[in-house]
Tab-separated table of C-alpha atoms in Angstrom:
chain	number	residue	atom	x	y	z
A	1	LEU	CA	-6.004	-24.277	52.663
A	2	VAL	CA	-2.796	-22.661	53.878
A	3	LEU	CA	-1.801	-21.780	50.307
A	4	GLN	CA	-5.239	-20.278	49.628
A	5	ARG	CA	-4.940	-18.089	52.741
A	6	ILE	CA	-1.480	-16.873	51.688
A	7	VAL	CA	-2.675	-16.094	48.176
A	8	ARG	CA	-5.582	-14.031	49.529
A	9	GLN	CA	-3.249	-12.182	51.899
A	10	LEU	CA	-1.144	-11.238	48.874
A	11	GLY	CA	-4.200	-9.512	47.387
A	12	PHE	CA	-5.281	-12.148	44.857
A	13	THR	CA	-8.679	-13.826	44.525
A	14	VAL	CA	-8.880	-17.615	44.681
A	15	ALA	CA	-11.236	-18.850	41.946
A	16	GLY	CA	-11.248	-22.441	43.261
A	17	SER	CA	-9.157	-25.483	44.063
A	18	VAL	CA	-9.129	-29.179	43.118
A	19	LEU	CA	-7.251	-32.168	44.497
A	20	ARG	CA	-7.266	-34.581	41.587
A	21	GLY	CA	-5.423	-34.040	38.314
A	22	GLU	CA	-8.379	-35.359	36.345
A	23	GLU	CA	-10.518	-32.455	37.601
A	24	VAL	CA	-8.127	-29.618	36.679
A	25	ALA	CA	-9.049	-29.076	33.025
A	26	ALA	CA	-12.791	-28.929	33.753
A	27	ALA	CA	-12.231	-26.446	36.593
A	28	VAL	CA	-10.136	-24.177	34.352
A	29	ARG	CA	-12.789	-24.300	31.637
A	30	GLU	CA	-15.468	-23.280	34.165
A	31	LYS	CA	-13.586	-20.741	36.325
A	32	ARG	CA	-11.284	-19.244	33.639
A	33	PRO	CA	-8.566	-18.252	36.129
A	34	SER	CA	-5.835	-15.721	35.341
A	35	LEU	CA	-3.182	-18.121	36.695
A	36	VAL	CA	-2.936	-21.695	38.026
A	37	LEU	CA	-0.725	-22.714	40.952
A	38	MET	CA	-0.086	-26.385	40.207
A	39	ASP	CA	1.381	-28.865	42.658
A	40	ILE	CA	3.166	-31.549	40.688
A	41	ARG	CA	2.033	-34.251	43.133
A	42	LEU	CA	-1.755	-34.581	42.984
A	43	ALA	CA	-4.283	-37.161	44.090
A	44	GLY	CA	-5.429	-39.534	41.406
A	45	GLU	CA	-3.607	-41.128	38.522
A	46	MET	CA	-2.813	-37.850	36.719
A	47	ASP	CA	-0.017	-35.707	38.148
A	48	GLY	CA	0.283	-31.939	37.874
A	49	ILE	CA	2.540	-32.028	34.803
A	50	GLU	CA	0.046	-33.992	32.724
A	51	ALA	CA	-2.810	-31.872	34.097
A	52	ALA	CA	-0.937	-28.722	32.976
A	53	SER	CA	-0.688	-30.035	29.427
A	54	ARG	CA	-4.461	-30.644	29.456
A	55	ILE	CA	-5.052	-27.050	30.614
A	56	GLN	CA	-3.296	-25.624	27.547
A	57	MET	CA	-5.686	-27.627	25.362
A	58	VAL	CA	-8.622	-25.908	27.083
A	59	ARG	CA	-7.346	-22.295	27.023
A	60	PRO	CA	-3.960	-20.534	27.257
A	61	THR	CA	-3.294	-20.030	30.972
A	62	PRO	CA	-0.079	-19.185	32.879
A	63	ILE	CA	1.014	-22.037	35.140
A	64	VAL	CA	3.336	-22.010	38.154
A	65	PHE	CA	4.548	-25.417	39.299
A	66	LEU	CA	4.904	-25.965	43.043
A	67	THR	CA	6.874	-28.989	44.213
A	68	ALA	CA	9.197	-30.322	46.864
A	69	TYR	CA	10.778	-32.543	44.242
A	70	ALA	CA	13.567	-31.044	42.148
A	71	ASP	CA	15.074	-34.172	40.615
A	72	GLN	CA	16.250	-33.989	36.996
A	73	GLU	CA	13.498	-36.206	35.563
A	74	THR	CA	10.755	-34.127	37.179
A	75	LEU	CA	12.370	-30.917	35.931
A	76	ARG	CA	12.687	-32.366	32.431
A	77	ARG	CA	8.979	-33.262	32.275
A	78	ALA	CA	7.928	-29.947	33.779
A	79	ILE	CA	9.999	-27.908	31.329
A	80	ALA	CA	8.473	-29.801	28.397
A	81	VAL	CA	5.059	-28.383	29.365
A	82	GLU	CA	6.541	-24.836	29.217
A	83	PRO	CA	5.310	-23.467	32.574
A	84	HIS	CA	5.688	-19.760	33.214
A	85	ALA	CA	7.435	-20.308	36.557
A	86	TYR	CA	8.650	-23.081	38.878
A	87	LEU	CA	8.759	-22.756	42.669
A	88	VAL	CA	10.415	-25.324	44.964
A	89	LYS	CA	8.962	-25.869	48.422
A	90	PRO	CA	9.386	-24.551	51.002
A	91	PHE	CA	8.946	-20.919	49.946
A	92	ASN	CA	7.898	-17.717	51.697
A	93	GLU	CA	5.269	-15.115	50.818
A	94	THR	CA	7.737	-12.806	49.085
A	95	GLU	CA	8.974	-15.593	46.826
A	96	LEU	CA	5.411	-16.590	45.994
A	97	ARG	CA	4.349	-13.012	45.174
A	98	THR	CA	7.415	-12.471	42.996
A	99	THR	CA	6.848	-15.774	41.170
A	100	ILE	CA	3.157	-15.056	40.529
A	101	GLU	CA	3.833	-11.549	39.195
A	102	LEU	CA	6.689	-12.814	37.023
A	103	ALA	CA	4.495	-15.567	35.578
A	104	LEU	CA	1.675	-13.112	34.796
A	105	TYR	CA	4.130	-10.704	33.160
A	106	ARG	CA	5.676	-13.459	31.038
A	107	PHE	CA	2.266	-14.723	29.976
A	108	ASP	CA	1.035	-11.244	28.958
A	109	ALA	CA	4.249	-10.600	27.012
A	110	GLU	CA	3.942	-13.989	25.335
A	111	GLN	CA	0.321	-13.350	24.301
A	112	GLU	CA	1.215	-9.919	22.942
A	113	ARG	CA	4.072	-11.414	20.955
A	114	LYS	CA	1.761	-14.086	19.547
A	115	LYS	CA	-0.769	-11.432	18.483
A	116	LYS	CA	1.924	-9.511	16.645
A	117	GLN	CA	3.176	-12.670	14.994
A	118	GLU	CA	-0.344	-13.586	13.909
A	119	ALA	CA	-0.909	-10.087	12.528
A	120	GLN	CA	2.401	-10.203	10.656
A	121	SER	CA	1.638	-13.669	9.349
A	122	LYS	CA	-1.797	-12.521	8.143
A	123	ALA	CA	-0.279	-9.464	6.455
A	124	LEU	CA	2.374	-11.586	4.730
A	125	TRP	CA	-0.240	-14.126	3.635
A	126	GLU	CA	-2.407	-11.412	2.071
A	127	LEU	CA	0.409	-9.524	0.334
A	128	GLU	CA	-0.222	-8.624	-3.307
A	129	ASP	CA	3.273	-9.936	-4.078
A	130	GLY	CA	4.213	-13.579	-3.814
A	131	LEU	CA	6.587	-14.230	-0.917
A	132	ILE	CA	8.851	-17.244	-0.434
A	133	ILE	CA	11.428	-17.553	2.357
A	134	ALA	CA	14.253	-20.103	2.221
A	135	ASP	CA	16.887	-20.962	4.822
A	136	SER	CA	20.671	-21.116	4.397
A	137	LYS	CA	20.351	-24.598	2.859
A	138	GLY	CA	17.919	-23.339	0.231
A	139	LEU	CA	14.936	-25.128	1.776
A	140	VAL	CA	11.576	-23.336	1.676
A	141	GLN	CA	10.456	-22.205	5.127
A	142	TYR	CA	7.457	-20.053	4.188
A	143	ALA	CA	5.243	-19.166	1.218
A	144	ASN	CA	2.118	-17.001	1.097
A	145	SER	CA	-1.136	-17.312	-0.840
A	146	LYS	CA	0.047	-15.155	-3.743
A	147	ALA	CA	3.100	-17.398	-4.146
A	148	GLU	CA	0.686	-20.336	-4.322
A	149	GLN	CA	-1.281	-18.590	-7.065
A	150	ILE	CA	1.784	-17.655	-9.136
A	151	THR	CA	3.772	-20.884	-8.829
A	152	GLY	CA	0.860	-23.318	-8.790
A	153	TRP	CA	2.341	-25.081	-5.728
A	154	LYS	CA	0.419	-25.407	-2.487
A	155	VAL	CA	2.264	-24.240	0.598
A	156	ASN	CA	2.233	-27.673	2.200
A	157	GLU	CA	3.768	-29.092	-0.975
A	158	ILE	CA	6.811	-26.829	-1.096
A	159	LEU	CA	7.658	-26.427	2.597
A	160	TRP	CA	11.084	-27.953	3.298
A	161	GLN	CA	11.595	-28.531	-0.426
A	162	PRO	CA	14.661	-27.095	-2.231
A	163	LEU	CA	13.705	-23.685	-3.620
A	164	ALA	CA	15.611	-24.421	-6.838
A	165	GLU	CA	13.315	-27.382	-7.559
A	166	VAL	CA	9.986	-25.577	-7.178
A	167	TYR	CA	10.983	-22.167	-8.502
A	168	ARG	CA	12.840	-22.054	-11.829
A	169	PRO	CA	12.404	-18.723	-13.616
A	170	ILE	CA	13.633	-18.390	-17.216
A	171	PRO	CA	15.234	-15.077	-18.342
A	172	LEU	CA	13.214	-13.249	-21.002
A	173	ALA	CA	16.192	-13.329	-23.383
A	174	GLN	CA	15.907	-17.115	-23.547
A	175	ILE	CA	12.257	-17.005	-24.614
A	176	PRO	CA	11.521	-16.872	-28.375
A	177	VAL	CA	10.184	-13.442	-29.264
A	178	ASP	CA	7.085	-14.853	-30.939
A	179	GLU	CA	6.120	-16.507	-27.641
A	180	ILE	CA	6.052	-13.182	-25.781
A	181	PRO	CA	2.690	-11.351	-26.027
A	182	PRO	CA	3.348	-8.236	-28.143
A	183	ASP	CA	0.979	-6.060	-26.100
A	184	ILE	CA	3.037	-6.488	-22.904
A	185	ARG	CA	6.460	-7.169	-24.443
A	186	PRO	CA	7.827	-3.599	-23.920
A	187	TYR	CA	6.764	-3.671	-20.270
A	188	LEU	CA	8.322	-7.095	-19.688
A	189	GLN	CA	11.579	-5.997	-21.292
A	190	ALA	CA	11.702	-2.725	-19.364
A	191	THR	CA	11.074	-4.387	-15.989
A	192	GLY	CA	13.491	-7.295	-16.458
A	193	ALA	CA	10.673	-9.815	-16.294
A	194	GLN	CA	11.185	-13.580	-16.468
A	195	ALA	CA	9.015	-16.540	-17.377
A	196	LEU	CA	7.974	-19.026	-14.718
A	197	VAL	CA	6.378	-22.343	-15.590
A	198	GLY	CA	4.316	-23.393	-12.591
A	199	ARG	CA	3.450	-26.836	-11.373
A	200	THR	CA	0.392	-26.981	-13.643
A	201	GLY	CA	2.441	-26.039	-16.708
A	202	ARG	CA	0.984	-22.538	-16.941
A	203	ARG	CA	3.507	-19.871	-17.903
A	204	VAL	CA	3.484	-16.732	-15.793
A	205	TRP	CA	5.437	-13.572	-16.568
A	206	ILE	CA	7.027	-12.451	-13.325
A	207	VAL	CA	9.249	-9.770	-11.867
A	208	GLN	CA	11.303	-10.935	-8.903
A	209	ARG	CA	13.387	-9.347	-6.168
A	210	ARG	CA	15.691	-11.212	-3.785
A	211	GLU	CA	17.000	-9.996	-0.457
A	212	GLN	CA	19.157	-11.485	2.254
A	213	THR	CA	18.253	-11.247	5.927
A	214	SER	CA	18.499	-13.337	9.079
A	215	SER	CA	16.105	-14.951	11.550
A	216	GLU	CA	15.814	-14.065	15.235
A	217	ASN	CA	18.386	-16.781	15.864
A	218	GLY	CA	20.813	-15.234	13.409
A	219	GLU	CA	20.301	-17.896	10.727
A	220	PRO	CA	20.715	-16.517	7.174
A	221	LEU	CA	17.463	-16.342	5.201
A	222	GLU	CA	16.666	-15.482	1.600
A	223	ILE	CA	13.423	-13.641	0.912
A	224	LEU	CA	12.039	-13.896	-2.605
A	225	HIS	CA	9.433	-11.370	-3.747
A	226	ILE	CA	7.481	-12.401	-6.861
A	227	ARG	CA	5.103	-10.196	-8.812
A	228	ASP	CA	2.826	-11.197	-11.690
A	229	ALA	CA	4.080	-8.748	-14.337
A	230	ALA	CA	0.986	-8.916	-16.562
A	231	GLU	CA	-1.305	-8.407	-13.576
A	232	ARG	CA	0.766	-5.480	-12.327
A	233	LEU	CA	0.734	-3.858	-15.782
A	234	GLU	CA	-3.052	-4.097	-15.809
A	235	VAL	CA	-3.224	-2.342	-12.430
A	236	GLU	CA	-0.830	0.415	-13.510
A	237	THR	CA	-2.686	0.877	-16.783
A	238	GLY	CA	-5.966	1.193	-14.888
A	239	LEU	CA	-4.493	3.816	-12.569
A	240	HIS	CA	-3.062	5.726	-15.518
A	241	ARG	CA	-6.419	5.561	-17.326
A	242	ALA	CA	-8.237	6.830	-14.239
A	243	TYR	CA	-5.760	9.713	-13.938
A	244	PHE	CA	-6.223	10.546	-17.620
A	245	LEU	CA	-10.019	10.504	-17.379
A	246	GLY	CA	-9.890	12.730	-14.309
A	247	THR	CA	-7.640	15.190	-16.118
A	248	LEU	CA	-9.893	15.096	-19.181
A	249	SER	CA	-12.946	15.739	-17.013
A	250	ARG	CA	-11.327	18.826	-15.496
A	251	LEU	CA	-10.283	20.026	-18.950
A	252	MET	CA	-13.803	19.656	-20.334
A	253	GLY	CA	-15.186	21.520	-17.348
A	254	GLY	CA	-12.780	24.370	-18.000
A	255	ILE	CA	-13.773	24.512	-21.664
A	256	ALA	CA	-17.453	24.620	-20.725
A	257	ARG	CA	-16.914	27.510	-18.281
A	258	SER	CA	-14.817	29.396	-20.816
A	259	PHE	CA	-17.433	28.870	-23.530
A	260	SER	CA	-20.124	30.145	-21.192
A	261	ASN	CA	-18.065	33.283	-20.546
A	262	GLN	CA	-17.758	33.981	-24.291
A	263	LEU	CA	-21.500	33.585	-24.764
A	264	SER	CA	-22.102	36.051	-21.920
A	265	ILE	CA	-19.878	38.604	-23.678
A	266	ILE	CA	-21.714	38.126	-26.970
A	267	ARG	CA	-25.094	38.442	-25.232
A	268	SER	CA	-24.133	41.605	-23.305
A	269	TYR	CA	-22.716	43.484	-26.292
A	270	SER	CA	-25.578	42.367	-28.508
A	271	GLU	CA	-28.013	43.942	-26.052
A	272	LEU	CA	-25.919	47.125	-26.066
A	273	LEU	CA	-26.020	47.288	-29.869
A	274	SER	CA	-29.783	46.795	-29.906
A	275	GLU	CA	-30.293	49.667	-27.454
A	276	ASP	CA	-27.996	52.218	-29.136
A	277	PRO	CA	-26.555	51.037	-32.474
A	278	GLU	CA	-24.283	54.086	-32.800
A	279	GLN	CA	-22.801	54.329	-29.294
A	280	GLN	CA	-19.417	52.650	-29.080
A	281	LYS	CA	-20.443	50.590	-32.076
A	282	GLN	CA	-16.958	49.653	-33.195
A	283	GLU	CA	-15.864	48.602	-29.681
A	284	ALA	CA	-18.945	46.444	-29.194
A	285	VAL	CA	-18.663	44.819	-32.621
A	286	GLY	CA	-14.982	44.088	-31.989
A	287	ALA	CA	-15.731	42.506	-28.609
A	288	VAL	CA	-18.494	40.364	-30.122
A	289	LYS	CA	-16.204	39.193	-32.927
A	290	SER	CA	-13.407	38.385	-30.493
A	291	ALA	CA	-15.753	36.409	-28.235
A	292	ALA	CA	-17.236	34.571	-31.216
A	293	ASP	CA	-13.765	33.657	-32.468
A	294	ARG	CA	-12.856	32.410	-29.018
A	295	ALA	CA	-16.065	30.355	-28.778
A	296	SER	CA	-15.376	28.896	-32.221
A	297	SER	CA	-11.883	27.943	-31.082
A	298	LEU	CA	-13.315	26.217	-28.034
A	299	VAL	CA	-15.727	24.255	-30.208
A	300	ASP	CA	-12.791	23.156	-32.380
A	301	SER	CA	-10.974	22.025	-29.235
A	302	LEU	CA	-13.960	19.989	-28.102
A	303	LEU	CA	-14.222	18.351	-31.507
A	304	ALA	CA	-10.520	17.540	-31.460
A	305	ILE	CA	-10.732	15.997	-27.993
A	306	SER	CA	-13.809	13.971	-28.964
A	307	GLY	CA	-12.033	12.641	-32.042
A	308	GLU	CA	-14.467	14.204	-34.496
A	309	SER	CA	-11.782	16.563	-35.768
A	310	SER	CA	-8.210	15.605	-36.475
A	311	LEU	CA	-5.454	17.097	-34.341
A	312	GLN	CA	-2.829	19.199	-36.094
A	313	MET	CA	0.116	17.591	-34.347
A	314	GLN	CA	3.543	19.159	-34.771
A	315	ALA	CA	6.746	19.798	-32.856
A	316	VAL	CA	6.027	22.786	-30.609
A	317	ASP	CA	8.589	24.891	-28.752
A	318	LEU	CA	6.604	25.175	-25.538
A	319	ASN	CA	8.816	27.893	-24.065
A	320	THR	CA	8.463	30.173	-27.116
A	321	LEU	CA	4.721	29.529	-27.307
A	322	LEU	CA	4.207	30.505	-23.656
A	323	ASN	CA	6.409	33.605	-23.868
A	324	HIS	CA	4.436	34.933	-26.873
A	325	TRP	CA	1.168	34.121	-25.131
A	326	ALA	CA	2.303	35.928	-21.962
A	327	ILE	CA	3.079	39.143	-23.891
A	328	SER	CA	-0.392	39.143	-25.460
A	329	GLU	CA	-2.060	38.204	-22.186
A	330	GLN	CA	-0.283	40.982	-20.266
A	331	ALA	CA	-1.550	43.577	-22.756
A	332	ARG	CA	-5.130	42.310	-22.451
A	333	PHE	CA	-5.113	42.137	-18.645
A	334	PRO	CA	-2.794	44.811	-17.189
A	335	ASN	CA	-4.041	44.143	-13.629
A	336	TYR	CA	-2.330	40.753	-13.658
A	337	VAL	CA	1.391	40.045	-13.632
A	338	ILE	CA	2.222	37.146	-15.971
A	339	GLU	CA	5.415	35.237	-15.154
A	340	VAL	CA	6.770	32.423	-17.287
A	341	ASN	CA	9.707	30.395	-15.947
A	342	VAL	CA	10.981	28.088	-18.658
A	343	ASP	CA	13.270	25.077	-18.559
A	344	ALA	CA	15.957	25.751	-21.169
A	345	GLN	CA	16.558	21.998	-21.511
A	346	LEU	CA	12.933	21.285	-22.419
A	347	PRO	CA	12.818	19.635	-25.884
A	348	PRO	CA	10.015	20.301	-28.387
A	349	VAL	CA	6.737	18.572	-27.571
A	350	ASP	CA	4.349	16.823	-29.959
A	351	ALA	CA	1.095	18.752	-29.697
A	352	ASP	CA	-1.591	20.702	-31.486
A	353	PRO	CA	-0.477	24.289	-30.740
A	354	LYS	CA	-4.003	25.637	-31.003
A	355	LEU	CA	-5.358	23.089	-28.535
A	356	LEU	CA	-2.393	23.676	-26.271
A	357	LEU	CA	-3.020	27.436	-26.213
A	358	ASP	CA	-6.692	26.803	-25.444
A	359	ALA	CA	-5.692	24.744	-22.422
A	360	VAL	CA	-3.309	27.458	-21.208
A	361	GLU	CA	-5.978	30.110	-21.738
A	362	MET	CA	-8.485	28.127	-19.669
A	363	ILE	CA	-5.950	27.808	-16.848
A	364	ALA	CA	-5.360	31.550	-16.964
A	365	GLU	CA	-9.062	32.335	-17.099
A	366	ASN	CA	-9.786	30.194	-14.048
A	367	ALA	CA	-6.941	31.958	-12.224
A	368	ARG	CA	-8.311	35.394	-13.117
A	369	GLU	CA	-11.745	34.387	-11.835
A	370	ALA	CA	-10.136	33.411	-8.535
A	371	MET	CA	-8.259	36.743	-8.377
A	372	PRO	CA	-10.800	39.387	-9.446
A	373	ASN	CA	-8.669	42.226	-8.052
A	374	GLY	CA	-5.516	41.206	-9.870
A	375	GLY	CA	-2.539	39.102	-8.864
A	376	VAL	CA	0.377	37.077	-10.150
A	377	LEU	CA	-0.023	34.154	-12.523
A	378	ARG	CA	3.139	32.090	-12.927
A	379	LEU	CA	3.666	29.241	-15.355
A	380	ASP	CA	6.626	26.862	-15.048
A	381	THR	CA	7.742	24.308	-17.624
A	382	GLY	CA	9.854	21.223	-16.975
A	383	LEU	CA	10.259	17.486	-17.438
A	384	ARG	CA	8.571	14.842	-15.315
A	385	SER	CA	9.455	11.132	-14.990
A	386	PRO	CA	7.638	8.596	-17.196
A	387	ALA	CA	4.010	8.037	-16.266
A	388	GLN	CA	4.454	4.263	-16.360
A	389	PRO	CA	7.457	2.107	-15.445
A	390	GLY	CA	9.222	0.993	-18.595
A	391	SER	CA	7.904	3.893	-20.661
A	392	THR	CA	10.440	5.897	-22.644
A	393	ARG	CA	8.210	8.985	-22.873
A	394	CYS	CA	8.332	11.776	-20.333
A	395	GLU	CA	5.432	14.060	-19.520
A	396	LYS	CA	6.142	17.753	-20.134
A	397	PRO	CA	3.770	19.607	-17.847
A	398	ILE	CA	2.940	23.257	-17.542
A	399	GLU	CA	2.634	24.020	-13.847
A	400	THR	CA	0.712	27.055	-12.621
A	401	LYS	CA	0.872	28.657	-9.203
A	402	ASP	CA	-1.735	30.873	-7.575
A	403	CYS	CA	0.179	33.638	-5.792
A	404	ARG	CA	-2.759	35.321	-4.056
A	405	PRO	CA	-2.100	36.518	-0.492
A	406	GLY	CA	-3.106	33.834	1.976
A	407	SER	CA	-3.194	31.064	-0.655
């Protein structure tokens, strides 16, 4: 009763009290207190230390031991339960307040740390890459679900086992060429892949990365990252295919808009000819012919893209092609400034020059539509890194920049 009065005077609420150790766990389950002040000596056969261990089975709760006994055996048993504080009688109000606040702070910090650890553990477990961690003796301390899938070993089977016994990759150079799938062989060779025969005997093509780190206690650790090379290639190929289809979709849209523009020109000048066959006849006929030629070229481009017409592939000097196009374009559209910045180191590209010019023309036409009052259209050429890891081909893009004010 005295302790309850002191606790209330300190500004805390007393949820309840029990005298027997056997009653503690049930009271905690019912009252759900924020903290338990536990006297080590209790009525009944169960003392406060054993009662505290029962509490932790019910729900995590900070515990402060109160006792007049400070002998080594009592301390040893109390510490084993991991209380958040320990207060020896007699004590004053200030000591009690400080102990309670310290215990609550430690408990909150401990719970926050556990949440972070659980989140990190979940993230590691769900990684797309296999992850195995071994200690300084080479014994496995951790493995995630992807490592299970790649190696064929369950986590509980490899924990504390020598890493060298459960993980034995074979360099690609030691594998007969006819045993390496030809469709992924270039990728495997470019990425330094290895072969791993799992517990079930299934061969997996992997790419690994090792790094050295240390635990919170300073113990050296080795972290092994494992990636299924064939699976990763499939993902990268899918991304590349999606990018290609998106680019193709935009290209087809541009061709359709350009074709529509040519038809509008033909329609307008045809109406003019029907109204007054003599007035500006030559200019109208020339415009119709030019638009028809352009529409025909667009149709050829569509057929080439669809595969119904063969591409006329050849080595094209992209810089020369663009410079000649810019001169012609500047004469046709004097309200626009055409700038071409070329990369002198750009090698010839394999392309159909006609189809390439159509693509450039569509880019320019879209830019002119966005700048009806004139502006600057700049085209830059240069090399870009390979689209896929392991590829020896570089993309050679033409980059355009809209230089309108405010853009």
